[in-house]
Coordinates of C-alpha atoms in Angstrom, one line a residue:
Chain A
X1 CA 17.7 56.0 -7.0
X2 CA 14.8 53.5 -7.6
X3 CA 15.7 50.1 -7.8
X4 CA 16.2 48.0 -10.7
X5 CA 13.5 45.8 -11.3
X6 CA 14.4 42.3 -11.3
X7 CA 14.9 39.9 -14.4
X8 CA 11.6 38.0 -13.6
X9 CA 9.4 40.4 -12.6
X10 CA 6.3 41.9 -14.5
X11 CA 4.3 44.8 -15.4
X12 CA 1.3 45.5 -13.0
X13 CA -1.2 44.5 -15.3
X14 CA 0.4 41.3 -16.7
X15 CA 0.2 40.1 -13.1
X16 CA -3.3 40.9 -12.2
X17 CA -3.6 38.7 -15.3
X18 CA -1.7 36.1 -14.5
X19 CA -2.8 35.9 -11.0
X20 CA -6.5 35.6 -12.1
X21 CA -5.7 32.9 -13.9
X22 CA -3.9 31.3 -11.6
X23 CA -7.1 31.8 -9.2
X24 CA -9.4 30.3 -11.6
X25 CA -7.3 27.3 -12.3
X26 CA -6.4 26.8 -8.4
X27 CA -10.2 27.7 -7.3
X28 CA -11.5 25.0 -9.7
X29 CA -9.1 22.5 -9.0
X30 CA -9.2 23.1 -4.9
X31 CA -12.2 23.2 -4.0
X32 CA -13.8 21.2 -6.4
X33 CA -11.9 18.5 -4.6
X34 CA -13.2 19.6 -1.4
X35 CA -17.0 19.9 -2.5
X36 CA -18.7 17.4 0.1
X37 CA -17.1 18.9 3.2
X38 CA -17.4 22.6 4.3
X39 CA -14.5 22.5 6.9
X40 CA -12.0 21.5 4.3
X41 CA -13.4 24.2 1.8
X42 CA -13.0 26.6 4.1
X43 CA -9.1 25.4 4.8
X44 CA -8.8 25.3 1.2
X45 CA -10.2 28.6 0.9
X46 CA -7.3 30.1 3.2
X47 CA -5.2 28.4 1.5
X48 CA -6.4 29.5 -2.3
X49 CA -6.3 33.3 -1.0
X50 CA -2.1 32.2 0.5
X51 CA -1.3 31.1 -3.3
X52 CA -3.0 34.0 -4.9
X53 CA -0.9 36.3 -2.8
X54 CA 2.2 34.5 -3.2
X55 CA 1.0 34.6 -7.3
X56 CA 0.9 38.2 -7.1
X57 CA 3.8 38.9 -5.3
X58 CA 6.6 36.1 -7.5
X59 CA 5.4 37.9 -10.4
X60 CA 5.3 41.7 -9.8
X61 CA 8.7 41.7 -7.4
X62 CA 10.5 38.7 -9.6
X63 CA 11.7 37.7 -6.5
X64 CA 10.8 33.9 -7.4
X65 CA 13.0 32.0 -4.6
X66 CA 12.2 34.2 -2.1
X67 CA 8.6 33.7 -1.7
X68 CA 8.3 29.9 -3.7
X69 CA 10.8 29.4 -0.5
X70 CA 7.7 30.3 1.6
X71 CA 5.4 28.2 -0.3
X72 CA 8.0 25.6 0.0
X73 CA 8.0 25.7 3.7
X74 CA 4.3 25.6 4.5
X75 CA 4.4 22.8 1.8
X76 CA 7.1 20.3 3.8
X77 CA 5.7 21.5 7.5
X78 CA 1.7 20.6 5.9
X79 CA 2.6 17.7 5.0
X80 CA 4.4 16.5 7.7
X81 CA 1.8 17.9 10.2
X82 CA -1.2 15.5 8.4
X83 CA 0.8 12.3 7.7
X84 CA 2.2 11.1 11.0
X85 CA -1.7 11.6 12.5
X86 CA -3.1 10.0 8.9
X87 CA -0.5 6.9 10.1
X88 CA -1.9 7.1 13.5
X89 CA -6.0 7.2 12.1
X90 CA -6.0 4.6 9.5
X91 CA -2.9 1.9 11.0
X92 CA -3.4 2.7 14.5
X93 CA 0.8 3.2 14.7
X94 CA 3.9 4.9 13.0
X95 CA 6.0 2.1 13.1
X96 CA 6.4 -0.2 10.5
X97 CA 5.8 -3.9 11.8
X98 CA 6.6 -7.0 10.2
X99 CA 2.6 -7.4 9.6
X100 CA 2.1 -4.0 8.5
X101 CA 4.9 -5.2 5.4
X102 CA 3.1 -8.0 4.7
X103 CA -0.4 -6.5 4.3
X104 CA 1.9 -4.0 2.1
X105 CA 0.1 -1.4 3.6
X106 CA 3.1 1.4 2.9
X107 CA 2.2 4.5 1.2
X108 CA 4.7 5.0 -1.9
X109 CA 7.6 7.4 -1.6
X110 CA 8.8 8.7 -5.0
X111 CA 12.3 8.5 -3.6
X112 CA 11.6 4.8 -4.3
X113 CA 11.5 5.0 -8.1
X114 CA 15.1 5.2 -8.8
X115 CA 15.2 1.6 -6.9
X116 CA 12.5 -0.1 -8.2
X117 CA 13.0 0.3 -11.9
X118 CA 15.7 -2.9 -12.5
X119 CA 13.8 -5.4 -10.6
X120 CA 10.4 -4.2 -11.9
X121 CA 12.1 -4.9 -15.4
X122 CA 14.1 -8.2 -14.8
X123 CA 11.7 -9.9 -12.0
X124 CA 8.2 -7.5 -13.1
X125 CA 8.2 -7.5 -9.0
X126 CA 7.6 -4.5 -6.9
X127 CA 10.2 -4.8 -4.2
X128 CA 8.5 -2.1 -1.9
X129 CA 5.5 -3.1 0.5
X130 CA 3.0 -1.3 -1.3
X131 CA -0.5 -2.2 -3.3
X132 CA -0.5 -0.9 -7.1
X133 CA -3.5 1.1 -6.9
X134 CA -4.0 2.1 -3.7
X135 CA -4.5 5.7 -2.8
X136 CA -0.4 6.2 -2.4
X137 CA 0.0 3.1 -4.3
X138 CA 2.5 2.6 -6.9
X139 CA 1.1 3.0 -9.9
X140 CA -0.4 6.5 -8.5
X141 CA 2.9 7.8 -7.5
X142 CA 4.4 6.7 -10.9
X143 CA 2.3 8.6 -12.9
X144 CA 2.3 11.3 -10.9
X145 CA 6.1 11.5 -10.5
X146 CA 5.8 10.6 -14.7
X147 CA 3.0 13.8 -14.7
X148 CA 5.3 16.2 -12.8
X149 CA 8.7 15.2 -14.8
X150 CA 6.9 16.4 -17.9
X151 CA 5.7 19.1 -16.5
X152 CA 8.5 20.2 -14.0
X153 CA 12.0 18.7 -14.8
X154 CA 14.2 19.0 -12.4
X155 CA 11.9 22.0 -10.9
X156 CA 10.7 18.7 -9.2
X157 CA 13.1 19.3 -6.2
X158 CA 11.9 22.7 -5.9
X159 CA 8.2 23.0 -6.5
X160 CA 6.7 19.9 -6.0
X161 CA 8.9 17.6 -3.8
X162 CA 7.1 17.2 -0.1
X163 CA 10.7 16.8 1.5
X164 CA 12.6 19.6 0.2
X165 CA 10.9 22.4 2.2
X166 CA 12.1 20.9 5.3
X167 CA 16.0 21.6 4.4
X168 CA 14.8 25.0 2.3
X169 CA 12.5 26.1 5.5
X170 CA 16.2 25.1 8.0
X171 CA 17.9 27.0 5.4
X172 CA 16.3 29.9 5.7
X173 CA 15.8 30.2 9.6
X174 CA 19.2 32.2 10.8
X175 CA 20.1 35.5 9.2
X176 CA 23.7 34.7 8.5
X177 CA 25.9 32.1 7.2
X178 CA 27.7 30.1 10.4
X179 CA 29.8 28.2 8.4
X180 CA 31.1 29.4 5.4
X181 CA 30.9 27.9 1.9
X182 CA 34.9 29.7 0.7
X183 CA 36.6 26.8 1.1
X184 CA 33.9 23.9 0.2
X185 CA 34.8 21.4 -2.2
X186 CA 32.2 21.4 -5.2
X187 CA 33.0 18.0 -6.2
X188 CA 30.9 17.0 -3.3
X189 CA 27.5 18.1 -5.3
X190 CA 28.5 14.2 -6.9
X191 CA 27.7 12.6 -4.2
X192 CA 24.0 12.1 -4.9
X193 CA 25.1 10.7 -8.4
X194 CA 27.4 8.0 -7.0
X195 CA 24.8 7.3 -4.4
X196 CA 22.4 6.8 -6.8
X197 CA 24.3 4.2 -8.1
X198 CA 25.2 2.4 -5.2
X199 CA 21.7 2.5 -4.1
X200 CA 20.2 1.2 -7.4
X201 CA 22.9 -2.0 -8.0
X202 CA 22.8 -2.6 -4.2
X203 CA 18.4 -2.6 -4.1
X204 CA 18.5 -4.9 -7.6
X205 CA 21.3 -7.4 -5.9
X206 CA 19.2 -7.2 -2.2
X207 CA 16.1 -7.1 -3.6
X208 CA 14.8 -4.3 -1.1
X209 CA 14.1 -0.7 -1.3
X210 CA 17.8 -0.2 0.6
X211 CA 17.5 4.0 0.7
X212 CA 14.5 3.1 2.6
X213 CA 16.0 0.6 5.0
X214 CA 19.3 2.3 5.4
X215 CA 19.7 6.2 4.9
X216 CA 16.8 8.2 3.9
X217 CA 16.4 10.7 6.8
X218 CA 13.0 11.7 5.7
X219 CA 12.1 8.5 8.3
X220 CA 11.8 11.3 10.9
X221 CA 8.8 12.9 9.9
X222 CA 7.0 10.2 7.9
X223 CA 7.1 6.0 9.2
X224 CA 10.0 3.9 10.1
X225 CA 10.6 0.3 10.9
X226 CA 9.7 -0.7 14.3
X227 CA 12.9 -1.6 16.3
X228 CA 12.9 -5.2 17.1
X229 CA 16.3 -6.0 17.2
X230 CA 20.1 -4.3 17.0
X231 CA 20.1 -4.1 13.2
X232 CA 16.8 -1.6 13.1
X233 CA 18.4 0.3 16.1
X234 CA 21.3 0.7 14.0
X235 CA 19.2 1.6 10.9
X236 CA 17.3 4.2 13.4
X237 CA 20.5 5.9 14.5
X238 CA 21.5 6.3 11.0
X239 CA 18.7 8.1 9.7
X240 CA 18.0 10.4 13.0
X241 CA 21.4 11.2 12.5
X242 CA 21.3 11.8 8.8
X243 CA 18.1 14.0 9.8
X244 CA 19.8 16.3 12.5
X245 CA 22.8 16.9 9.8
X246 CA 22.0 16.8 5.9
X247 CA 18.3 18.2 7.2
X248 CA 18.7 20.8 10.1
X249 CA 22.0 21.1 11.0
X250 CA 23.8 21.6 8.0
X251 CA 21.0 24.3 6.1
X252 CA 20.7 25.8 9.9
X253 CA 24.8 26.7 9.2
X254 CA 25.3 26.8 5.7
X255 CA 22.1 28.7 4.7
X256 CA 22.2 25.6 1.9
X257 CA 20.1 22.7 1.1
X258 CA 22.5 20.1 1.5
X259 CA 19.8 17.4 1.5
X260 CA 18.8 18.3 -1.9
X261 CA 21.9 19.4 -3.0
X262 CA 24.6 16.9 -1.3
X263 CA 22.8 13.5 -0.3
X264 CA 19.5 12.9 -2.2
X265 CA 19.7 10.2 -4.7
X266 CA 16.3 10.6 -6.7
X267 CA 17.2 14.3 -6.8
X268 CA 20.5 12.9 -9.0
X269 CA 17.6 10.3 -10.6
X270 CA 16.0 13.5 -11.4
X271 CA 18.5 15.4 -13.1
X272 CA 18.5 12.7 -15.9
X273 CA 15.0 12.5 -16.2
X274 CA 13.7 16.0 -16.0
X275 CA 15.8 16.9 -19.5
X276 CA 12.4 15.7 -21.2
X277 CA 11.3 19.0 -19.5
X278 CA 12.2 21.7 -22.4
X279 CA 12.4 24.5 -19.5
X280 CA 16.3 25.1 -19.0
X281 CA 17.9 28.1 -16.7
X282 CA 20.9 29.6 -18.7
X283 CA 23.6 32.3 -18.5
X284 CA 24.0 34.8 -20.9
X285 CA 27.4 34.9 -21.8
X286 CA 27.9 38.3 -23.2
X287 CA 26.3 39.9 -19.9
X288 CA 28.2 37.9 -16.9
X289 CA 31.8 38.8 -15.6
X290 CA 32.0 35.7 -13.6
X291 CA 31.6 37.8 -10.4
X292 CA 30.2 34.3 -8.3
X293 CA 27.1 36.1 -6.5
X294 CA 25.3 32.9 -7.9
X295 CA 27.7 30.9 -6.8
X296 CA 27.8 32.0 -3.3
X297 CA 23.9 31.9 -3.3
X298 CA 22.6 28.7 -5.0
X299 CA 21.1 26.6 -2.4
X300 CA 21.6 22.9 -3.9
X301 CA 25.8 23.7 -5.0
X302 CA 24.9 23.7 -8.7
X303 CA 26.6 26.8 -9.8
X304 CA 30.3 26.7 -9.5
X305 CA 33.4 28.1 -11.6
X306 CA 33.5 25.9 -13.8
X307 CA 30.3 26.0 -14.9
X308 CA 30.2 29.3 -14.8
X309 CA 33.4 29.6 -16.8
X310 CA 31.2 27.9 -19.3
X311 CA 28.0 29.8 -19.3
X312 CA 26.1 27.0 -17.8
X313 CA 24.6 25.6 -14.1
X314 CA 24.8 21.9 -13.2
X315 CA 22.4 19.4 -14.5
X316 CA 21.5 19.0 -10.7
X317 CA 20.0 22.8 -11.0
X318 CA 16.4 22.8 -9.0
X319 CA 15.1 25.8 -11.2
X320 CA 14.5 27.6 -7.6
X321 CA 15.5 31.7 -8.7
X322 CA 17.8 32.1 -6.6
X323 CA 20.5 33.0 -8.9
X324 CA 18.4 35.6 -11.1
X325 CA 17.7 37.0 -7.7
X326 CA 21.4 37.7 -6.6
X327 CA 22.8 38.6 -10.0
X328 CA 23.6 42.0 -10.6
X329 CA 23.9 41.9 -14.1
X330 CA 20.2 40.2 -15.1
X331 CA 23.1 37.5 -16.8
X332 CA 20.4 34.5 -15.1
X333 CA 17.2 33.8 -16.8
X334 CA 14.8 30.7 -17.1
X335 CA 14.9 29.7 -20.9
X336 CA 13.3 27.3 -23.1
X337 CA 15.2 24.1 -24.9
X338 CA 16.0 26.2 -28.4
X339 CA 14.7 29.5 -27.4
X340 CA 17.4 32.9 -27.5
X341 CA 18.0 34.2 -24.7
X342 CA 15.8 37.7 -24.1
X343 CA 18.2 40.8 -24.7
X344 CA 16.3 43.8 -22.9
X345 CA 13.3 45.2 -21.7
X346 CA 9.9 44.3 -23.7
X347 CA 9.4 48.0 -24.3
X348 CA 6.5 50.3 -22.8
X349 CA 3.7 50.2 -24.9
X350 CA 0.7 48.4 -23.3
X351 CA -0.7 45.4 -25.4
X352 CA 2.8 44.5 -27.3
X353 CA 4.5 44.1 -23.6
X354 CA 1.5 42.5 -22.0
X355 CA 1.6 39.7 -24.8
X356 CA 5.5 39.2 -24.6
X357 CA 5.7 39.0 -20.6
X358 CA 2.7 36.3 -20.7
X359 CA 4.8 34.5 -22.8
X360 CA 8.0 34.4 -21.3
X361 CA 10.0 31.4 -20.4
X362 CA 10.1 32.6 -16.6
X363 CA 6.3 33.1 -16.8
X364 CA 5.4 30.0 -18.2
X365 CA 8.1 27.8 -16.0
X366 CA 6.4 29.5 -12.8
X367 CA 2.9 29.4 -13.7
X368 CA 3.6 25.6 -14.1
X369 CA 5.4 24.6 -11.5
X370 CA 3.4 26.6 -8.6
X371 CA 0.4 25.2 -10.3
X372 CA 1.5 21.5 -9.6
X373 CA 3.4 22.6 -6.7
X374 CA -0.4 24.1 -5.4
X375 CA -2.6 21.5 -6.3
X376 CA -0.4 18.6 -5.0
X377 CA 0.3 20.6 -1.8
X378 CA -3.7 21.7 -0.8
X379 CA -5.5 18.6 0.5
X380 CA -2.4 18.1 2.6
X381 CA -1.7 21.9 3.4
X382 CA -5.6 22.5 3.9
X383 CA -6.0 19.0 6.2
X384 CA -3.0 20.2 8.6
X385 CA -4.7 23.3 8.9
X386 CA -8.3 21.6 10.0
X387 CA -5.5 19.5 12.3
X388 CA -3.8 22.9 13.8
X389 CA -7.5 24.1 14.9
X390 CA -8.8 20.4 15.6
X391 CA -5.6 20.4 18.6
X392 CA -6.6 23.7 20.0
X393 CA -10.1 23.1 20.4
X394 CA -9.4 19.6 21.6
X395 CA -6.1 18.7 22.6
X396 CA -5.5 16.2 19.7
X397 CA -4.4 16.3 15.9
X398 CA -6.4 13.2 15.0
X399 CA -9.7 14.0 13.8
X400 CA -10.8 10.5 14.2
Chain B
X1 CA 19.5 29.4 -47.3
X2 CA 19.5 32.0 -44.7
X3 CA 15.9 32.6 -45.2
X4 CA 14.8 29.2 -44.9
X5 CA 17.2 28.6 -41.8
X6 CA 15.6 31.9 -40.2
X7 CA 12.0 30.3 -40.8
X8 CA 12.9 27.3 -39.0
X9 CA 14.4 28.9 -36.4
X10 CA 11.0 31.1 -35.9
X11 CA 9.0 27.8 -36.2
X12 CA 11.3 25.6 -33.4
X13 CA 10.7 29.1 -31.2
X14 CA 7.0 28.9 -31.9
X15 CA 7.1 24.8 -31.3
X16 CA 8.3 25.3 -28.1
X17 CA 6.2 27.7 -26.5
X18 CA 3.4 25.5 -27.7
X19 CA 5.4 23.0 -25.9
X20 CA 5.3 24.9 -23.3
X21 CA 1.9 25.8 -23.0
X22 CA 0.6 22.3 -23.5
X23 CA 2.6 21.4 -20.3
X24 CA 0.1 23.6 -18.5
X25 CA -2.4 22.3 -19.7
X26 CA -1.3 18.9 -19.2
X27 CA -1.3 19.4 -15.2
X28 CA -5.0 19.9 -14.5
X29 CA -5.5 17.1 -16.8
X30 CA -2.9 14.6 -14.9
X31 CA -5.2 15.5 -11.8
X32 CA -8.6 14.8 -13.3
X33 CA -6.9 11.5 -14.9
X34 CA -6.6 10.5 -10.7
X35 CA -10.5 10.6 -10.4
X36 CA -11.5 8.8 -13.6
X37 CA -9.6 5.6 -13.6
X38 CA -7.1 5.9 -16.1
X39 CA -4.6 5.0 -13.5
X40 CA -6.0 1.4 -13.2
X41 CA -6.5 1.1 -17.1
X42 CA -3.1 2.3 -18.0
X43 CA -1.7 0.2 -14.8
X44 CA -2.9 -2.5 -15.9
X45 CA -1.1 -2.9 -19.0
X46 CA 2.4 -2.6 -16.8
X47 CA 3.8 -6.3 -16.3
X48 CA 4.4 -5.6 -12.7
X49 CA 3.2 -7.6 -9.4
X50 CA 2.6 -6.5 -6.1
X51 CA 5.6 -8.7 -3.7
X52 CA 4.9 -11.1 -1.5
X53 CA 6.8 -10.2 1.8
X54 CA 7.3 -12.7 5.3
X55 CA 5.3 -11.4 7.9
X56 CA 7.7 -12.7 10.0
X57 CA 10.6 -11.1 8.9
X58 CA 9.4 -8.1 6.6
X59 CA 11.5 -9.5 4.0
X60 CA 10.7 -10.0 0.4
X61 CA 9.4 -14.1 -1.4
X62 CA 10.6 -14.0 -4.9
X63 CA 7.4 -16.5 -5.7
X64 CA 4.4 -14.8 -5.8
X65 CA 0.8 -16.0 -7.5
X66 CA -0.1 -13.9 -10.4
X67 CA -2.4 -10.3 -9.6

């Protein structure tokens, strides 16, 4: 028996359609960037023909997690393979100094945000070593975290964030499940929201980006304070070990993101903020029997009884697929703010069914997000590559 | 009453995939709006200064001479 096609997947010609579209867009937008050198248009090339296929193949299968986990992956690994050398070309070092603070010559992460909101308001201080307009300045990161909450929501954590494809790539590395998620305790998916409390008070009482100082284990693949003296050792152990278990150790077992899903405080930040984002994922009450396949299966814990018992995910949902993927009953589906839910098939004949799949929620959520997620990802996906061949022809990932 | 309450409910449908839509739109847009400058105009009109932080200690001086 052929299989069932799945809820978001699409006729062959809608997605020769969509995909040229998403060429054009991505072509323009790529390598019009990289203009004035060839070696990075060529990168960005290979990389423009990697999003086309990956275009192609989320909307003809419908398997949306499965290969935006892909993109996801090359995303986190890109990024992390161009900053640490980036550090080394333009500071000489990875570690932070005293000096390097004072010439606030820090690139902006957007976990910041969440932190420096009060004391931006109250003092109209930036309590992070950064400039405002430098090239990962502040005010460049805020609009473009602004940008991508319009755009995105909460999608955020799973198309555009440069840290979640290193839990989603652990995640996805063994087959099977080592340690089983039966008997987990979903209140634990609150974590982030209490943290995000404690983190924002405790920065506005301290006066410092204190995620940064104390816990965010993203230290291990971008910069981190120089160990003078015990108190930075201590902050070092902290996040190494906060690496090795919310980042590999953990998704390595539980096939989760537990990052994302258990620990991250601007993902919790997030969850308020992206509801100006009218895209919504929804259960449709009258086709799910509560059998928990998305339960089981939803990498950041934000499907659980009770919300299922109520025809709803979390508010920490990452819009990732997954759960449209593993439902049986098609009872999963990306939706818009106000928009009923779609009941069936969009029928066989050609024009009518091209016009309603192009303008389905699912199509429009996707085209979005992997457009951001794309453009935001290339100069740092296409650089690491230029970096991968750079090491092999001459033994170093610097190019300078 | 049901009429009118079914044309609204077309209309908010319609609203949003324009919604929708615009958001797309929107993204190449936020991209371009990196290269022109807008970032320094509309940053500008934000009442927030850069700290002043010991480059002693790393840590941050509340008293800091205006941008």
């Amino acid at each position: 028996m052929p299989k069932k096609p799945l809820v978001n997947s699409h006729s062959r010609p809608t997605t020769i359609f969509l995909t040229g579209l998403m060429f054009i867009f991505l072509a323009f937008m790529i390598l019009g960037q990289f203009q004035k050198s060839p070696k990075m248009m060529a990168a960005g090339g290979a990389y423009l023909i990697f999003l086309t296929v990956l275009t192609y193949l989320i909307y003809r299968t419908g398997r949306v997690s499965r290969y935006r986990s892909i993109f996801f992956s090359v995303y986190a690994i890109g990024f992390a393979l161009n900053f640490i050398p980036a550090l080394l070309e333009t500071r000489g070092h990875i570690a932070l100094t005293t000096q390097d603070i004072s010439k606030l010559d820090t690139p902006l992460c957007h976990l910041t945000i969440p932190m420096l909101i009060l004391p931006g308001i109250v003092y109209g201080l930036l309590i992070f070593p950064t400039k405002l307009f430098a090239n990962m300045g502040f005010f460049p990161m805020l609009f473009l975290w602004l940008g991508a909450t319009l755009s995105l929501g909460k999608g955020w954590c799973s198309w555009g964030c440069f840290y979640g494809g290193f839990d989603e790539f652990f995640s996805k590395l063994l087959p099977k499940r080592m340690l089983s998620s039966k008997k987990f305790n979903y209140s634990w998916r609150w974590f982030p929201f209490a943290l995000l409390g404690v983190v924002v008070i405790w920065a506005f009482l301290a006066l410092e980006p204190v995620y940064c100082g104390w816990l965010c284990p993203f230290k291990a693949v971008t910069e981190f304070i120089k160990p003078v003296n015990w108190l930075i050792w201590v902050q070092t152990g902290i996040f190494i070990s906060l690496f090795l278990g919310f980042v590999v150790g953990l998704p390595l077992l539980m096939k989760r993101r537990t990052q994302c899903g258990l620990f991250c405080p601007f993902g919790a930040f997030q969850s308020f903020a992206g509801l100006i984002n009218p895209h919504r994922v929804r259960v449709d009450k009258e086709k799910c029997n509560q059998c928990g396949a998305c339960t089981d299966q939803c990498p950041t814990f934000s499907i659980t009884k009770e919300t299922l018992a109520k025809n709803r995910v979390s508010i920490s949902c990452t819009r990732c697929g997954r759960c449209m993927e593993v439902c049986p009953r098609e009872a999963i589906q990306y939706s818009l703010l106000g928009v009923p839910l779609r009941k069936g098939s969009e029928g066989s004949s050609g024009g009518r069914r091209f016009l309603k799949e192009v303008f389905r929620p699912d199509t429009l959520f996707i085209f979005g997000a992997l457009l951001f997620g794309s453009i935001i990802s290339s100069g740092m996906v296409a650089q690491s590559m230029l970096r991968i061949v750079h090491l092999f022809q001459t033994g170093s990932f610097l190019l300078r | 009453m049901s009429r009118l309450k079914n044309i609204l409910t077309k209309a908010k449908v319609k609203l949003m995939y324009l919604v929708a839509v615009l958001l797309i739109v929107l993204i190449p847009l936020l991209f371009f709006g990196f290269g022109s400058g807008l970032t320094e105009k509309l940053g500008k009109k934000i009442p927030i200064k850069e700290g002043t932080f010991d480059s002693k200690t790393g840590s941050l001086k509340l008293t800091k001479p205006s941008r």
